[in-house]
Tab-separated table of C-alpha atoms and ligand atoms in Angstrom:
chain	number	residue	atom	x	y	z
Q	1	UNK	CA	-34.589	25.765	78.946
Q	2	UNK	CA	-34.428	29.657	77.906
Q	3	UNK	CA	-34.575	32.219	81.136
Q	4	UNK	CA	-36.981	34.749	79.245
Q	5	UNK	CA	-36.697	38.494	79.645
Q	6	UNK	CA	-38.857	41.083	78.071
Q	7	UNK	CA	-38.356	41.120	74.674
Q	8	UNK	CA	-39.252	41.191	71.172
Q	9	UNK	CA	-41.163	37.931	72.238
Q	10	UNK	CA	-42.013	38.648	75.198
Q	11	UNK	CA	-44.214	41.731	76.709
Q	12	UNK	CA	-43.817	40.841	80.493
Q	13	UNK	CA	-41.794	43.340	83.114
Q	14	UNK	CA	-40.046	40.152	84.700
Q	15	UNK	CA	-38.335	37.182	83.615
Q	16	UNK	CA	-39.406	33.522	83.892
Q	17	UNK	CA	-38.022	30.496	83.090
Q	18	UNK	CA	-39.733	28.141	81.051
Q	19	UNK	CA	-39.675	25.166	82.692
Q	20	UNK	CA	-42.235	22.712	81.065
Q	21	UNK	CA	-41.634	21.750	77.532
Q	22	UNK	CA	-42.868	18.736	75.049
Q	23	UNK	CA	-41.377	17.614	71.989
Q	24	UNK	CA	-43.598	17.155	69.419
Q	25	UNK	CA	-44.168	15.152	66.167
Q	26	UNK	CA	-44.874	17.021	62.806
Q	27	UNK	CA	-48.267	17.688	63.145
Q	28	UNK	CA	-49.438	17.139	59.595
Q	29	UNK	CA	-47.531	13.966	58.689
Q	30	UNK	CA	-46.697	12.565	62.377
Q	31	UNK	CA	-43.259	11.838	61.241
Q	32	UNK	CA	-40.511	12.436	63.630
Q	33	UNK	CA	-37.331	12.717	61.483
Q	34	UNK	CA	-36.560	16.105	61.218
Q	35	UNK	CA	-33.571	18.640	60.162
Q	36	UNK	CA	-33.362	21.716	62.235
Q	37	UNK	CA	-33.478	25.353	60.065
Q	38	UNK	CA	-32.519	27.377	63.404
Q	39	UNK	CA	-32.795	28.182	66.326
Q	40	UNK	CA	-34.896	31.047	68.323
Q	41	UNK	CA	-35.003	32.122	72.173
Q	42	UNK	CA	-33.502	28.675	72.538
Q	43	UNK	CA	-36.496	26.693	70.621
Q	44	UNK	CA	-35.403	24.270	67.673
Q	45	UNK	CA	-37.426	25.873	64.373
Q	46	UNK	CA	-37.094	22.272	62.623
Q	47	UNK	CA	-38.006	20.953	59.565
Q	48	UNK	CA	-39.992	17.349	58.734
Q	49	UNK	CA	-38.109	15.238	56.743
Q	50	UNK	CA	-41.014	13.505	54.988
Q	51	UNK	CA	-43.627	16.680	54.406
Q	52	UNK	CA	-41.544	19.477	54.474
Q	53	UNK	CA	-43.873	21.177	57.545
Q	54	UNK	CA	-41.701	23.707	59.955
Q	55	UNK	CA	-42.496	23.660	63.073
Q	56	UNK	CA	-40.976	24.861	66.617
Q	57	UNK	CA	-39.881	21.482	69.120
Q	58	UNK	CA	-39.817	21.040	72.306
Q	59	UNK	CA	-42.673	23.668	72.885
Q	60	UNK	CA	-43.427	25.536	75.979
Q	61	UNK	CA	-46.208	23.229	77.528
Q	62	UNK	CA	-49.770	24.948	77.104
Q	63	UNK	CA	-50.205	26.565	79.881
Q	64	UNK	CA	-46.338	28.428	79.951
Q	65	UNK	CA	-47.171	29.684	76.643
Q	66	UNK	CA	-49.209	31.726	77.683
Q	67	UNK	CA	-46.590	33.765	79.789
Q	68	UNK	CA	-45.346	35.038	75.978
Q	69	UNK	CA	-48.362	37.187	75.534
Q	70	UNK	CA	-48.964	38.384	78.961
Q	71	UNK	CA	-49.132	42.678	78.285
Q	72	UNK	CA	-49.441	41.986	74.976
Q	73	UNK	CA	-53.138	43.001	74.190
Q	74	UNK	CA	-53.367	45.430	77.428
Q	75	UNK	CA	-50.440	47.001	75.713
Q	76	UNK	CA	-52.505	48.195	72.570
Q	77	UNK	CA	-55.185	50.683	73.435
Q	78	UNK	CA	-58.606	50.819	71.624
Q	79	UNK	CA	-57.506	54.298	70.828
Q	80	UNK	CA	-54.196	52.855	69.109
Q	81	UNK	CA	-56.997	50.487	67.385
Q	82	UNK	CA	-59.224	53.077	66.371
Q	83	UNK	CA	-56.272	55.523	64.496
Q	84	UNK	CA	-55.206	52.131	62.160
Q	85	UNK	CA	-56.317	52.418	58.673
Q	86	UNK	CA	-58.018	49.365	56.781
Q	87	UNK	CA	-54.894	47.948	55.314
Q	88	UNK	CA	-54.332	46.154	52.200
Q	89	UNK	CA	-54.357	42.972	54.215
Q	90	UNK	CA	-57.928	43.815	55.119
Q	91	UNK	CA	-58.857	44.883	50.950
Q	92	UNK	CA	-57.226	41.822	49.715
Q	93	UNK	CA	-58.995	39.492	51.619
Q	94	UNK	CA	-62.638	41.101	51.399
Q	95	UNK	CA	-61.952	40.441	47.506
Q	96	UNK	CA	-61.185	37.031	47.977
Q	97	UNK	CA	-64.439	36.360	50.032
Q	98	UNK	CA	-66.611	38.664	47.847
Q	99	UNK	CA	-65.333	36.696	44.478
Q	100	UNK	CA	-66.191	33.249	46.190
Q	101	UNK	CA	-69.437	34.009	48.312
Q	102	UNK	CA	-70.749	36.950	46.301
Q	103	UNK	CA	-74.085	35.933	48.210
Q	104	UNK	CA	-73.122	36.797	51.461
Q	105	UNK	CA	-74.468	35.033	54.464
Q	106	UNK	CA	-72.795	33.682	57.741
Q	107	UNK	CA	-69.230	34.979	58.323
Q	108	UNK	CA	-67.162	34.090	61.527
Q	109	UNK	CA	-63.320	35.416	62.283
Q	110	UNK	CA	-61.826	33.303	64.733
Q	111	UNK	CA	-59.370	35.699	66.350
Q	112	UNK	CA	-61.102	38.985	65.219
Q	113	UNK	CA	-58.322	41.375	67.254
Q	114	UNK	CA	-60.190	44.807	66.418
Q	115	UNK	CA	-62.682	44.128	63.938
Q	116	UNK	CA	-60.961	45.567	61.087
Q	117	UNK	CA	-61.525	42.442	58.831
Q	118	UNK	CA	-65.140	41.798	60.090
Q	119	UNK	CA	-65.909	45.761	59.835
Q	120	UNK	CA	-65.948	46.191	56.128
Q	121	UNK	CA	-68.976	43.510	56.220
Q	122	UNK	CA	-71.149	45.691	58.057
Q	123	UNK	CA	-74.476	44.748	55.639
Q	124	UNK	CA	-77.777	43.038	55.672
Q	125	UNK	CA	-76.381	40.662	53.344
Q	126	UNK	CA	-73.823	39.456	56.341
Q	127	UNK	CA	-74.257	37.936	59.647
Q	128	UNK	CA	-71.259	38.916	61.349
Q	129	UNK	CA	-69.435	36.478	64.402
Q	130	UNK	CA	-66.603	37.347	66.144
Q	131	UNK	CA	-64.097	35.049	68.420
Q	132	UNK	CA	-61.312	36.440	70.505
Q	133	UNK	CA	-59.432	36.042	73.920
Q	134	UNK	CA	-57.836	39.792	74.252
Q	135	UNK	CA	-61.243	41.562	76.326
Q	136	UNK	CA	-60.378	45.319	75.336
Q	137	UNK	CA	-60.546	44.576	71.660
Q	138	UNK	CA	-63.722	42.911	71.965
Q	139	UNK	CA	-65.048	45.796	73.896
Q	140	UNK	CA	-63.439	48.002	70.733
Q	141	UNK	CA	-65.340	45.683	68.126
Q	142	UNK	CA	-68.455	45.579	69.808
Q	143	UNK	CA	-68.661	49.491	69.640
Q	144	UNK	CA	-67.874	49.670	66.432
Q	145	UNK	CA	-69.005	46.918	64.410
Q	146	UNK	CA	-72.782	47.259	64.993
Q	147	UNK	CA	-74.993	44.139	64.946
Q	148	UNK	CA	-71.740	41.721	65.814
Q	149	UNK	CA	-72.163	38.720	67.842
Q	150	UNK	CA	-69.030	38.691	69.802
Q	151	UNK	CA	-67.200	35.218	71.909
Q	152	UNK	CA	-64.576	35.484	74.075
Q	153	UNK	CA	-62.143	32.819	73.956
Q	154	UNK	CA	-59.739	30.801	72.104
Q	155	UNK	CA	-61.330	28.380	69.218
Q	156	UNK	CA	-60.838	25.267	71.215
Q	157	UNK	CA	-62.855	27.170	74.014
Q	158	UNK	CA	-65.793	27.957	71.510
Q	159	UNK	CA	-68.297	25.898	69.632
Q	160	UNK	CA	-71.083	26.782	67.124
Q	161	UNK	CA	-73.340	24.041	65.685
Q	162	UNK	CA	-72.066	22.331	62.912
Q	163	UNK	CA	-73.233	23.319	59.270
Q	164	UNK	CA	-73.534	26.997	60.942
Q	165	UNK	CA	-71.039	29.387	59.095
Q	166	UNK	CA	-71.059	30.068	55.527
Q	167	UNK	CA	-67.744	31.400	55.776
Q	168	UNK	CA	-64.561	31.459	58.181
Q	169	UNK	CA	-61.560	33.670	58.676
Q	170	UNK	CA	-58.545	32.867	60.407
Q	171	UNK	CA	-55.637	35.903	60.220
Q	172	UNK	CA	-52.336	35.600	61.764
Q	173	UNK	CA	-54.035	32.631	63.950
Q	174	UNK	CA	-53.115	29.278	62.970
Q	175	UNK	CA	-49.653	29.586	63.377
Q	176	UNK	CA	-50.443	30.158	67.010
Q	177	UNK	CA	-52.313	27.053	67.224
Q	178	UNK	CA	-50.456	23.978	68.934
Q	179	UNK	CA	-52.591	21.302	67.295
Q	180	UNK	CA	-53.702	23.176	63.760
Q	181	UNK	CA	-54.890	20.122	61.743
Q	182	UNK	CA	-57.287	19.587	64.894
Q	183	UNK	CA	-58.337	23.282	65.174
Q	184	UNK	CA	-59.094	23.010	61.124
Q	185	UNK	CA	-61.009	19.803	61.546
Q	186	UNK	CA	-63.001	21.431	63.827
Q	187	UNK	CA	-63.786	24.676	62.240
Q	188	UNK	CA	-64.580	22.828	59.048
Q	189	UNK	CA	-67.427	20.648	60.940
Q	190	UNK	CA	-69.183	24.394	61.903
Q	191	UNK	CA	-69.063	25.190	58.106
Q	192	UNK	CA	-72.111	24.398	55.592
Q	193	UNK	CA	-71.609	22.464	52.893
Q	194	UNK	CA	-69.989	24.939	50.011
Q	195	UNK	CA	-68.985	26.684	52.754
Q	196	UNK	CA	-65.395	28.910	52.746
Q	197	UNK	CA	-62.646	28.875	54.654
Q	198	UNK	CA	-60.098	31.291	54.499
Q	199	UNK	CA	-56.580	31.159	56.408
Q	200	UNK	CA	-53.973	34.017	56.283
Q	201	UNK	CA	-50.611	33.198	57.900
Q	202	UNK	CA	-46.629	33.422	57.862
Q	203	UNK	CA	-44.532	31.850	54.978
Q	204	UNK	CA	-41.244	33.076	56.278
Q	205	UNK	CA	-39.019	29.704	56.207
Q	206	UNK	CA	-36.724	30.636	53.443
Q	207	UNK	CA	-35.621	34.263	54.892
Q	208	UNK	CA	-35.146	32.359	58.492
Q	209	UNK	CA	-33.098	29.791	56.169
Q	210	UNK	CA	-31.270	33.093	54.525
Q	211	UNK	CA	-30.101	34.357	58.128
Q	212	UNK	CA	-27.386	31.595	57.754
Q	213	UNK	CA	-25.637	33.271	55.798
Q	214	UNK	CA	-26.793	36.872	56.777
Q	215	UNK	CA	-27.518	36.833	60.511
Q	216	UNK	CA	-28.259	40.444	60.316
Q	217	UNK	CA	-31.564	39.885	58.647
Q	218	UNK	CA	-34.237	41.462	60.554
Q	219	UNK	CA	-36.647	38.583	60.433
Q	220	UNK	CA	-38.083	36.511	63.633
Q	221	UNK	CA	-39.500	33.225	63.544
Q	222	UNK	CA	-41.584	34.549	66.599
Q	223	UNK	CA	-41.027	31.177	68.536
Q	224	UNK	CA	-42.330	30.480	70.508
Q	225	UNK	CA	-45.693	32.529	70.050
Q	226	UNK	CA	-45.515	31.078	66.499
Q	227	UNK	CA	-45.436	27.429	66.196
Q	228	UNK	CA	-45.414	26.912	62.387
Q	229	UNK	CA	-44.289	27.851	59.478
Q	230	UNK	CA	-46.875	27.038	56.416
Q	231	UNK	CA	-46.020	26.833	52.854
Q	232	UNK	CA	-47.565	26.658	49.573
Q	233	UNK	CA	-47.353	22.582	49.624
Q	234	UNK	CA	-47.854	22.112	53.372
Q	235	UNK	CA	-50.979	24.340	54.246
Q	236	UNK	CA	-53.212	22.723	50.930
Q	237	UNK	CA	-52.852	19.950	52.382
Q	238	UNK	CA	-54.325	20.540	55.597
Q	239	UNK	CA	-57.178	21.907	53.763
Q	240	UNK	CA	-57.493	18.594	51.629
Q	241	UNK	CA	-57.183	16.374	54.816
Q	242	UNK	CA	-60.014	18.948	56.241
Q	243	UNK	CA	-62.332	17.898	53.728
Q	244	UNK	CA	-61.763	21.308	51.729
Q	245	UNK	CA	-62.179	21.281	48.137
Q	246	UNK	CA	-61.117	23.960	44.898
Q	247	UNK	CA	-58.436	25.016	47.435
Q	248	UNK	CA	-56.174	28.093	46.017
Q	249	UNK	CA	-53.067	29.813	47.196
Q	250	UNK	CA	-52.200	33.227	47.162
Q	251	UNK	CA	-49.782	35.347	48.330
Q	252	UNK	CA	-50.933	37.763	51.463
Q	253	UNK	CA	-50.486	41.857	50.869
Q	254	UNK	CA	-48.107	43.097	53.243
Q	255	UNK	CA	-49.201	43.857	56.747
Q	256	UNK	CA	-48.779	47.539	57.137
Q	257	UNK	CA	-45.566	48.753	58.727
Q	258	UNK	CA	-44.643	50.870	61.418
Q	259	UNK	CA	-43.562	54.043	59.301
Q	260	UNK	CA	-43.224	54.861	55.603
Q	261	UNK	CA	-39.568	52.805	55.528
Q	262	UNK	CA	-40.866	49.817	57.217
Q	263	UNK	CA	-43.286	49.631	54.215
Q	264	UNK	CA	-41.490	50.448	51.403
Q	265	UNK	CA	-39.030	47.829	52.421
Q	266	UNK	CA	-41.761	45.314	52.930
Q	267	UNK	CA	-43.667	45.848	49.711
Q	268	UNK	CA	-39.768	45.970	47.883
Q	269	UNK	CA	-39.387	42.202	48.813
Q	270	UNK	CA	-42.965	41.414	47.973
Q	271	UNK	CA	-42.955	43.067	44.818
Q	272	UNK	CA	-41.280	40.950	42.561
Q	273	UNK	CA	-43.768	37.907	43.654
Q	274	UNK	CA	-47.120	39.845	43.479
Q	275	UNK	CA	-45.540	40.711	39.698
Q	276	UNK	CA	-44.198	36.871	39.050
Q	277	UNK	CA	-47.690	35.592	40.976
Q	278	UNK	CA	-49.763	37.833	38.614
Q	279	UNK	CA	-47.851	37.253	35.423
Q	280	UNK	CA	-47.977	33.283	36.098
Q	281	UNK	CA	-52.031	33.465	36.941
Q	282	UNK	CA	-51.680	32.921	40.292
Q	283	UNK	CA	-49.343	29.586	39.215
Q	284	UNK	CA	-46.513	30.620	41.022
Q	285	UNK	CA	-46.048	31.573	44.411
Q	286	UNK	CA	-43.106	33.345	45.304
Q	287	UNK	CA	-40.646	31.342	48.221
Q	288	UNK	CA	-39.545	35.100	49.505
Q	289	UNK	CA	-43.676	36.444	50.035
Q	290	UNK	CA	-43.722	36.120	54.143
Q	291	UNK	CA	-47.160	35.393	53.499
Q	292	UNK	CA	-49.391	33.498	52.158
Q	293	UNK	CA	-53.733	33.139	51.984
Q	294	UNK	CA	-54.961	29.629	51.352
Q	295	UNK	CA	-58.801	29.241	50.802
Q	296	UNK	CA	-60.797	26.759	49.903
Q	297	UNK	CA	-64.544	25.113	50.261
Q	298	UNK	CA	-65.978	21.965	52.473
Q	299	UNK	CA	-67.439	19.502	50.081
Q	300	UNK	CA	-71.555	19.578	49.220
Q	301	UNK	CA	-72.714	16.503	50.992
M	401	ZN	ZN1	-44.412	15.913	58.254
């Protein structure tokens, strides 16, 4: 398996070798046919035959993954933290929650990084909950976002009655997740009944399917720190096998860039499906977004 040296996916100052890996089933359909759309750092990115879900097989076994984020969050300062902007990412979503629980109430982001989703809550309509592993971020988010309760850990560490949340927030997490129809099943359980759930992640399959014919591309999979690949058919139906009802797809504002190119590059490809995805009423969702916010509700008892 791959000898790993610092890299793009990797933050460490030495190499390792990966030596423990599993192959794995698709994880929404448990079908094992599959066709393989690339490969990464030596990892198959493949494809299920019957659902369509991408997903990365063998993986690293758990606890090797875990050497592909090591300096990773040490690396990022709470002064870097503190200079970044709210992004659009940040706006886009706080419109989607404020449109579907204009009542406020109970919000937790698994994953919180810095706290600049769970900042723009700061009210006394909202009772703000934050879960994360990286400790200097928390320490960051607990300074800034006053009145938040703050976990440290992973989701599958952490546990909240069920029925507690009125609404939860995953960015840029699932895709991380080695079991994600478990991790949804469970966060579902914690929230009430008409509760929301909100999931922002990567939709990059057809530009990793492009760099067949143009290698150049300057797009990464991320294996193995990202595990899936969601799409616009696969991830609504997690949420239905969840339990999550009136679920609606969307496609995810650009993260911002590093420097004024990076950006107007990024918002050049996303353009013409933000213009398609408004024209169509939200009916069509663009194959090239990177992208995409799925959000739906647990069903009223
Ligand atoms: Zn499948």
């Amino acid at each position: 398996m791959p000898s790993v040296k610092k890299s793009f996916y990797t933050t460490v100052d030495h190499d390792f070798e990966v030596e423990h890996v599993e192959e794995v089933a698709c994880n929404l359909c448990h079908a094992t046919a599959y066709d393989v759309l690339a490969q990464e750092l030596g990892f198959d990115i493949r494809e299920c035959s019957n659902c369509g879900l991408v997903y990365v097989s063998p993986q690293p076994a758990a606890n090797e993954i875990k050497r592909f984020y090591e300096g990773m969050y040490t690396s990022q300062t709470a002064a870097d933290a503190a200079t970044r902007s709210i992004g659009a990412v940040e706006r886009h979503l706080k419109r989607v929650v404020l449109a579907r629980k204009p009542e406020g109430g109970r919000l937790l982001e698994i994953g919180c990084g810095y706290g600049n989703f769970l900042r723009q809550f700061v009210s006394p309509r909202w009772t703000l909950t934050g879960v994360e592993t990286a400790t200097n971020a928390l320490a960051h988010v607990r300074r800034t976002v006053p009145g938040v309760t703050l976990v440290e850990g992973t989701v599958e560490e952490s546990d909240f009655p069920p029925a507690s949340q009125d609404c939860i927030v995953m960015i840029a997490v699932l895709e991380h997740m080695k079991d994600p129809k478990g991790v949804l099943a469970r966060v579902t359980r914690w929230l009430a009944p008409g509760g929301l759930l909100l999931v922002q992640t990567p939709y990059i399959a057809n530009f990793i399917r492009a760099k067949r014919w143009f290698p150049k591309l300057p797009i990464h999979f991320e294996a193995p720190r990202h595990l899936f690949d969601f799409s616009p058919s696969t991830l609504p139906r997690y949420f239905a096998e969840a339990g999550l009802r009136d679920v609606r797809t969307e496609i995810a504002r650009p993260y911002s860039s590093t420097g004024p190119l990076g950006s107007l590059l990024i918002w050049g490809v996303k353009a013409p499906g933000l213009l398609l995805y408004a024209l169509t009423g939200g009916r069509y969702v663009y194959p090239y977004s990177s992208a995409i916010v799925v959000h739906g509700v647990r069903e009223r008892a």
